[in-house]
PDB file of C-alpha atoms in Angstrom:
ATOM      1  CA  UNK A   1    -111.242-142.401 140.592  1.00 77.00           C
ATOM      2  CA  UNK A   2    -110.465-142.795 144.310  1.00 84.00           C
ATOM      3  CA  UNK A   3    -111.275-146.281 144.778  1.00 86.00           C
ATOM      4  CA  UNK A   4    -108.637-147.083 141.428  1.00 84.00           C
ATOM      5  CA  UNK A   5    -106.319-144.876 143.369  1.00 85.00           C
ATOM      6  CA  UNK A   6    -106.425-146.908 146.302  1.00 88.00           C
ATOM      7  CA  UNK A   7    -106.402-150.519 144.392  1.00 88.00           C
ATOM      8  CA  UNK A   8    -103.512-148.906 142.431  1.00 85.00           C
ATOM      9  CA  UNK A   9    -101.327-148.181 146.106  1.00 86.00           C
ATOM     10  CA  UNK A  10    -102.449-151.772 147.105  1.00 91.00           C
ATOM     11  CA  UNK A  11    -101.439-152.985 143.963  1.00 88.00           C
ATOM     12  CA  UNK A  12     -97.732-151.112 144.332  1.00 87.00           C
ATOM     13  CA  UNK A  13     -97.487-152.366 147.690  1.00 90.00           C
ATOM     14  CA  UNK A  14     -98.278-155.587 147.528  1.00 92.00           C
ATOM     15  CA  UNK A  15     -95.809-155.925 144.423  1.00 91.00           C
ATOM     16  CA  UNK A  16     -93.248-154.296 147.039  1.00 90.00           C
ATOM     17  CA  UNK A  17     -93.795-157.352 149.489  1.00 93.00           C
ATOM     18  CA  UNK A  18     -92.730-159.745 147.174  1.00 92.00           C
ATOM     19  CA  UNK A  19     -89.950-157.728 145.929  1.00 91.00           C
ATOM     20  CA  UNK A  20     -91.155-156.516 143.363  1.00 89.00           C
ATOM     21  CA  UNK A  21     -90.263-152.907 142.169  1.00 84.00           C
ATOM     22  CA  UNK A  22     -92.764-151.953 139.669  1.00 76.00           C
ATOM     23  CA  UNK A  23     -90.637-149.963 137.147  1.00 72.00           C
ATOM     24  CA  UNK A  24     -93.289-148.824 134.628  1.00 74.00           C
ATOM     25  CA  UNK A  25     -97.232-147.728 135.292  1.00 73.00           C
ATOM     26  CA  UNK A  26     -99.871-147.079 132.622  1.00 77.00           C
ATOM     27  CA  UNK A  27    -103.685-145.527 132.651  1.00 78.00           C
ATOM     28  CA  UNK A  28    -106.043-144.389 130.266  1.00 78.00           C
ATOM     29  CA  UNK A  29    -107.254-142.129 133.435  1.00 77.00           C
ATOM     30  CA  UNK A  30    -104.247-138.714 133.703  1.00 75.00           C
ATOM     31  CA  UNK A  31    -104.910-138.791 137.215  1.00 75.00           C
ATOM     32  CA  UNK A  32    -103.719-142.146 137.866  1.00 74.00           C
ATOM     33  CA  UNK A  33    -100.507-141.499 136.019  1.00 71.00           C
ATOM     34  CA  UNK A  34     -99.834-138.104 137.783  1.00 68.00           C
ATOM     35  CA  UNK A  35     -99.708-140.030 141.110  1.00 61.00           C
ATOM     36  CA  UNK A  36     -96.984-142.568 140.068  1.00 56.00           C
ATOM     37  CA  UNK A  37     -93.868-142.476 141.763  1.00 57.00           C
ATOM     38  CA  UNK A  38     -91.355-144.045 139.540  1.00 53.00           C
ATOM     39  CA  UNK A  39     -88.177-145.277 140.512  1.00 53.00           C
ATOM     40  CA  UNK A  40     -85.357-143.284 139.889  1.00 51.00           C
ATOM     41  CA  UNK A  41     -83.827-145.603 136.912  1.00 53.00           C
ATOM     42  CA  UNK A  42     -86.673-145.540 134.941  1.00 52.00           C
ATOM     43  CA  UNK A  43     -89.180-143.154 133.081  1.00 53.00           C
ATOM     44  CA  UNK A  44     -92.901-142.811 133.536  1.00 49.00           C
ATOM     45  CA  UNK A  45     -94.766-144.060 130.717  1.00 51.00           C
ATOM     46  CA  UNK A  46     -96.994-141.344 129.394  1.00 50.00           C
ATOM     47  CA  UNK A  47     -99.026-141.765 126.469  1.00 47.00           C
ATOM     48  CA  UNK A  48     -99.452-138.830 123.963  1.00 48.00           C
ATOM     49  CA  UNK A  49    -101.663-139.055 121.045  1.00 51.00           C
ATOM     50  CA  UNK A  50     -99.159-140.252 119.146  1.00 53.00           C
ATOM     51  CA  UNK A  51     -98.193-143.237 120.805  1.00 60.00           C
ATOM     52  CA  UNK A  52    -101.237-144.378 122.059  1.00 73.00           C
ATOM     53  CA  UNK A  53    -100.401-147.942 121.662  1.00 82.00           C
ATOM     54  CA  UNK A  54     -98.875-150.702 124.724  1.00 85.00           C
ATOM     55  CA  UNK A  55     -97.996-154.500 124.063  1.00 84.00           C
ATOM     56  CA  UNK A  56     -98.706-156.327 127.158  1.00 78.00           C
ATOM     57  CA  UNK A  57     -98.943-160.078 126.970  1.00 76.00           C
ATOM     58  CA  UNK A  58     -99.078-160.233 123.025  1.00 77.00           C
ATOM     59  CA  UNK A  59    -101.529-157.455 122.639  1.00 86.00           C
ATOM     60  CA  UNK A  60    -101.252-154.275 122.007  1.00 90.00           C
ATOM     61  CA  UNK A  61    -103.368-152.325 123.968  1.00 88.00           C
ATOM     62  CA  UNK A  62    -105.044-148.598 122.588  1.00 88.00           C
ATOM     63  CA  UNK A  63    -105.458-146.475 125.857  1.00 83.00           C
ATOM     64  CA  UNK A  64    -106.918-143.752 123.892  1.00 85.00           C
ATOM     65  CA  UNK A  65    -109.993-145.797 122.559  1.00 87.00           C
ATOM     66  CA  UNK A  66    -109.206-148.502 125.465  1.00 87.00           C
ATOM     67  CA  UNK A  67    -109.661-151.752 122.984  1.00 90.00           C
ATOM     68  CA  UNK A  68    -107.229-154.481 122.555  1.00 91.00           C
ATOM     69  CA  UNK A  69    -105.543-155.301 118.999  1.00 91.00           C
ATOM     70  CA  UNK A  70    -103.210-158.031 117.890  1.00 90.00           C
ATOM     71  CA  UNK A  71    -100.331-157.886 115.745  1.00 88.00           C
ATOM     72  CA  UNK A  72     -99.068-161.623 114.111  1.00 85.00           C
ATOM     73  CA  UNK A  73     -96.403-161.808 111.677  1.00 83.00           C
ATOM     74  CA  UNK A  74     -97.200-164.164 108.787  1.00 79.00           C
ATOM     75  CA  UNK A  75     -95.022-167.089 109.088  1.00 81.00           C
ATOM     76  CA  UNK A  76     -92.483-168.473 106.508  1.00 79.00           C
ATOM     77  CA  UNK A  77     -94.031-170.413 103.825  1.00 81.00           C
ATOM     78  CA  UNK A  78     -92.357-173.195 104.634  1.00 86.00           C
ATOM     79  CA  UNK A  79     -94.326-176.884 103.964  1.00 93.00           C
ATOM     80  CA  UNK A  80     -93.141-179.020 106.678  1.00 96.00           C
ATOM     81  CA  UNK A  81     -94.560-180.394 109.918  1.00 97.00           C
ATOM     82  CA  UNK A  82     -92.237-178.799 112.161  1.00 96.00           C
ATOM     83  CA  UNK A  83     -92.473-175.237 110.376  1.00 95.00           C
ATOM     84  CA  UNK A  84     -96.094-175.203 110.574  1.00 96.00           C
ATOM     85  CA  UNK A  85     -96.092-176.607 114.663  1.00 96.00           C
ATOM     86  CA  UNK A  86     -93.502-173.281 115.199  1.00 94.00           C
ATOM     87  CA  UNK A  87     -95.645-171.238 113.515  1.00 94.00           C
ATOM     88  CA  UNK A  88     -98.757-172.066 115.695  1.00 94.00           C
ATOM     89  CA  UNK A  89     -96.582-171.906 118.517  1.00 92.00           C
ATOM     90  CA  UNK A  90     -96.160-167.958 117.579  1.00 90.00           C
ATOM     91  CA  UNK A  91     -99.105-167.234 117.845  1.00 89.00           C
ATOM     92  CA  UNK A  92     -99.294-166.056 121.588  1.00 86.00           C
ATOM     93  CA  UNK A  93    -102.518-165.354 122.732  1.00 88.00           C
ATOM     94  CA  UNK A  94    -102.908-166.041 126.749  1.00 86.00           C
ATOM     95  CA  UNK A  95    -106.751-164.681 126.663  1.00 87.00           C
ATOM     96  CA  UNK A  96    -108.198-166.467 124.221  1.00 89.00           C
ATOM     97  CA  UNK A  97    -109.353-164.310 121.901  1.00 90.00           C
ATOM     98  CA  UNK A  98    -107.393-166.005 118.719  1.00 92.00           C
ATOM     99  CA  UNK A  99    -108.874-169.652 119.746  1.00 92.00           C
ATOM    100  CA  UNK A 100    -111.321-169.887 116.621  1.00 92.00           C
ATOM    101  CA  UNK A 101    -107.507-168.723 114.422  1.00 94.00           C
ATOM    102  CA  UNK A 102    -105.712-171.490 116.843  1.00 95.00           C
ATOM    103  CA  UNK A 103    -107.894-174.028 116.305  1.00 96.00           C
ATOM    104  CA  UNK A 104    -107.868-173.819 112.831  1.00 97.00           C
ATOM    105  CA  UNK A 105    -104.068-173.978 112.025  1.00 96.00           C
ATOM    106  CA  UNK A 106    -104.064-177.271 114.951  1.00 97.00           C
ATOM    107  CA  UNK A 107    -106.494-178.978 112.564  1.00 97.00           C
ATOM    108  CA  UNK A 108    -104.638-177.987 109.381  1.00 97.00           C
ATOM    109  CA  UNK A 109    -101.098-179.732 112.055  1.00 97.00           C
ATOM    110  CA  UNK A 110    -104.130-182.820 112.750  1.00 97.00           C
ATOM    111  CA  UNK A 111    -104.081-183.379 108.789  1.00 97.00           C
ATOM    112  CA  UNK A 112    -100.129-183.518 109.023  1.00 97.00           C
ATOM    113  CA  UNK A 113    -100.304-186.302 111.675  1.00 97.00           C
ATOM    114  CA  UNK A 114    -103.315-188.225 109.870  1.00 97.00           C
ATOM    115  CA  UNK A 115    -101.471-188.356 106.468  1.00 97.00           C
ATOM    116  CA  UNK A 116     -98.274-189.505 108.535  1.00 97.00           C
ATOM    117  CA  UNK A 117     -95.519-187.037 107.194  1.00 96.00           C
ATOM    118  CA  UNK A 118     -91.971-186.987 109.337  1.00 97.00           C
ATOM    119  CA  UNK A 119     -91.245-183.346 111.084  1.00 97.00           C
ATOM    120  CA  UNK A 120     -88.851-181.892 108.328  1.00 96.00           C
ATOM    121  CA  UNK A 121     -90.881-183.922 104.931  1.00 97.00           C
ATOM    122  CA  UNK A 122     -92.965-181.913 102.644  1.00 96.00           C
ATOM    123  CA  UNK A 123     -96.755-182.239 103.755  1.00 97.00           C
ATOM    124  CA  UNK A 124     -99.514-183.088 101.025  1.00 97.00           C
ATOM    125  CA  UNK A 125    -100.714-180.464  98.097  1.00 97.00           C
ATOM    126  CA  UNK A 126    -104.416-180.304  99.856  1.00 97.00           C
ATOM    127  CA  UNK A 127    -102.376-179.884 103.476  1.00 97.00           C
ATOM    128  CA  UNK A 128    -100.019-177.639 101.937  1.00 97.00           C
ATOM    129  CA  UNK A 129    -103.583-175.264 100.114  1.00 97.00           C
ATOM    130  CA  UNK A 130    -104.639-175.069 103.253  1.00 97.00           C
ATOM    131  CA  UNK A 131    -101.685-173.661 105.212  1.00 97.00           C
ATOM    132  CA  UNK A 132    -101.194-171.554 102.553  1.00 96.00           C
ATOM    133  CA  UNK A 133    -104.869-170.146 102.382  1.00 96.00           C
ATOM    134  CA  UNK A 134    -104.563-169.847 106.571  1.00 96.00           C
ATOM    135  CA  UNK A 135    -101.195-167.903 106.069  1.00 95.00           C
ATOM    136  CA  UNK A 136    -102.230-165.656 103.670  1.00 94.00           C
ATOM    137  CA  UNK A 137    -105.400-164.311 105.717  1.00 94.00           C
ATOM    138  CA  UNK A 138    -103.508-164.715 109.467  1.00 93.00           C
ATOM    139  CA  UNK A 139    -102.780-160.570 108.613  1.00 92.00           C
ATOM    140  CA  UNK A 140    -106.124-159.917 109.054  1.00 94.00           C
ATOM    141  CA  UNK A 141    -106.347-160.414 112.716  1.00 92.00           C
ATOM    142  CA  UNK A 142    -104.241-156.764 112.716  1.00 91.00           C
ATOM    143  CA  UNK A 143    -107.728-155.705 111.765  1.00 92.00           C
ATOM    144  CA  UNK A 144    -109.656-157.330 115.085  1.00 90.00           C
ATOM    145  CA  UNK A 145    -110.426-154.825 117.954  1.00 91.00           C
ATOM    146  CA  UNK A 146    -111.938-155.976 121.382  1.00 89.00           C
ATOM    147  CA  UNK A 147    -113.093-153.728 123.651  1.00 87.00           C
ATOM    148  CA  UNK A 148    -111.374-154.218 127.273  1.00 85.00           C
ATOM    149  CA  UNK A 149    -114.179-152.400 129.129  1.00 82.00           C
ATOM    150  CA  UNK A 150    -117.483-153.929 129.202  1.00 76.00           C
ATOM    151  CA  UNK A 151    -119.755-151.176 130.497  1.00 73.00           C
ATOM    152  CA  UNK A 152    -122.419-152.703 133.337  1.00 76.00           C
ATOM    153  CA  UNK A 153    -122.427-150.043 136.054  1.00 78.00           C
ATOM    154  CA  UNK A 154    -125.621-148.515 134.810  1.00 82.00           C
ATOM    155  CA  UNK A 155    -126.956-151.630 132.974  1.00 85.00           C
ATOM    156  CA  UNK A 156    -130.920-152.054 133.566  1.00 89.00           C
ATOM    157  CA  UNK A 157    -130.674-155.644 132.016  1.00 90.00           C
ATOM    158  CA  UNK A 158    -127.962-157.979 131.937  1.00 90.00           C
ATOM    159  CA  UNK A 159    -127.774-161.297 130.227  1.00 92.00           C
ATOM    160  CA  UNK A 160    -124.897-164.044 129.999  1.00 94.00           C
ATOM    161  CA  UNK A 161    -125.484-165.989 126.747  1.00 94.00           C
ATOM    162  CA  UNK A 162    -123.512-168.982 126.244  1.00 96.00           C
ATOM    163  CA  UNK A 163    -122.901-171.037 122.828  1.00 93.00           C
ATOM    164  CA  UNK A 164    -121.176-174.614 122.728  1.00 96.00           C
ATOM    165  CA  UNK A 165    -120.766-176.537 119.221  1.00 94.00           C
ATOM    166  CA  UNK A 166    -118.694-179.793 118.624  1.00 95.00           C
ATOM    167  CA  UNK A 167    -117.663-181.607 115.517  1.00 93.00           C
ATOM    168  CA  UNK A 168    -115.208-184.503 114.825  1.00 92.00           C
ATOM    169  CA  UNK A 169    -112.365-182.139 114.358  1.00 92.00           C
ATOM    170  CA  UNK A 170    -112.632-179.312 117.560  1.00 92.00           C
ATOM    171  CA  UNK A 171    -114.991-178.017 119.771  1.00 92.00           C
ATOM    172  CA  UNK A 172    -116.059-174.649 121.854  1.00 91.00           C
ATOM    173  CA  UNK A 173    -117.718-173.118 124.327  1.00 92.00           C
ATOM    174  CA  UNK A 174    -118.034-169.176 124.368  1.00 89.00           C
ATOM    175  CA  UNK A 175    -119.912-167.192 126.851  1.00 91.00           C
ATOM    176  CA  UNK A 176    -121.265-163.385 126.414  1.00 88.00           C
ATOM    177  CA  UNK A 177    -122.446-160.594 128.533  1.00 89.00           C
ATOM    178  CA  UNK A 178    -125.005-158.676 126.879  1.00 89.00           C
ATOM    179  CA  UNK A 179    -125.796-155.435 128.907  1.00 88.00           C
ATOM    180  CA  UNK A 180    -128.480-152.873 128.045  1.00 88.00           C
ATOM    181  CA  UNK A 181    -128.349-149.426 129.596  1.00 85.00           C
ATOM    182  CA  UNK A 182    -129.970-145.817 128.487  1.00 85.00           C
ATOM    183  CA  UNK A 183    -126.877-145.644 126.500  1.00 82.00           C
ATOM    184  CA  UNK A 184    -127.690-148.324 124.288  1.00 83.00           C
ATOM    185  CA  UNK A 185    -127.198-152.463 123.562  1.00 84.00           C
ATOM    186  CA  UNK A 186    -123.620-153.807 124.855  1.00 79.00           C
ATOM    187  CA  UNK A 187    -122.318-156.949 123.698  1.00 79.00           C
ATOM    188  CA  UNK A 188    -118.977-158.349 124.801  1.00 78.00           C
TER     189      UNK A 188
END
């Protein structure tokens, strides 16, 4: 706890410097919210049980079970090249986690630039299946949790386990810890 109290005074300060007046401060750890000093104009933000939930950079972060969920709207079913770009575009997801869901609509966009349809023309029936099928199951991802702590402190064993696969549509790399303590298996 002391060493997060210290990084979190650093952190404060160091905002400060660049002028920077941080207005809002959240933990999953009461002690480091007890210690905030907020600025007069603004609240602290304390969560209770029943709002245990913060968006921060398009996702929504539990503090009380400390795991990251997203939340996408379905887009408009509308059949068009441009429609389907701004819906991909929507989909804001600066970690990475979504990349497999990404990847997928930008090869269902690839099949609207292969079959050569302008921005606001109707794309094919088998284009036009498959942004439907991707648009009806996009409101599953509400139902994705990733844990933001990856426990290692006490880990007797630790492994990083990579993957890498390539076809002629996409590509990926992805990269695991796998940590194994008394407590049990982990698996980021």
């Amino acid at each position: 706890l002391q060493g997060a109290l210290e990084l979190k005074s650093q952190l404060i300060e160091l905002l400060r410097k660049g002028g920077f007046e941080l207005s809002k401060w959240s933990s999953n750890h009461s002690s480091l919210l007890d210690t905030t000093q907020n600025p007069p104009d603004s609240s602290p933000l304390h969560l209770g049980p029943e709002d245990q939930t913060i968006k921060i950079l398009g996702l929504q972060w539990d503090s009380n079970r400390d795991n990251f969920t997203y939340h996408v709207e379905a887009p408009d079913l509308a059949f068009t090249k441009r429609s389907i770009l701004s819906s991909i575009a929507r989909i804001f997801d600066p970690l990475g986690y979504l990349s497999p869901v990404v990847c997928y609509a930008k090869i269902i966009l690839q099949l609207c630039w292969q079959a050569q349809v302008d921005w606001d023309q109707r794309v094919p029936d088998s284009v036009a299946t498959k942004w439907r099928s991707f648009v009806d199951q996009l409101p599953l991802i509400d139902h994705v949790t990733i844990p933001r702590f990856i426990p290692a402190s006490d880990a007797e064993h630790l492994q990083i386990i990579g993957f890498c696969d390539a076809s002629e549509q996409a590509y990926s790399a992805m990269i695991y810890l796998r940590s194994v303590s008394p407590m049990g298996t982990n698996i980021s």
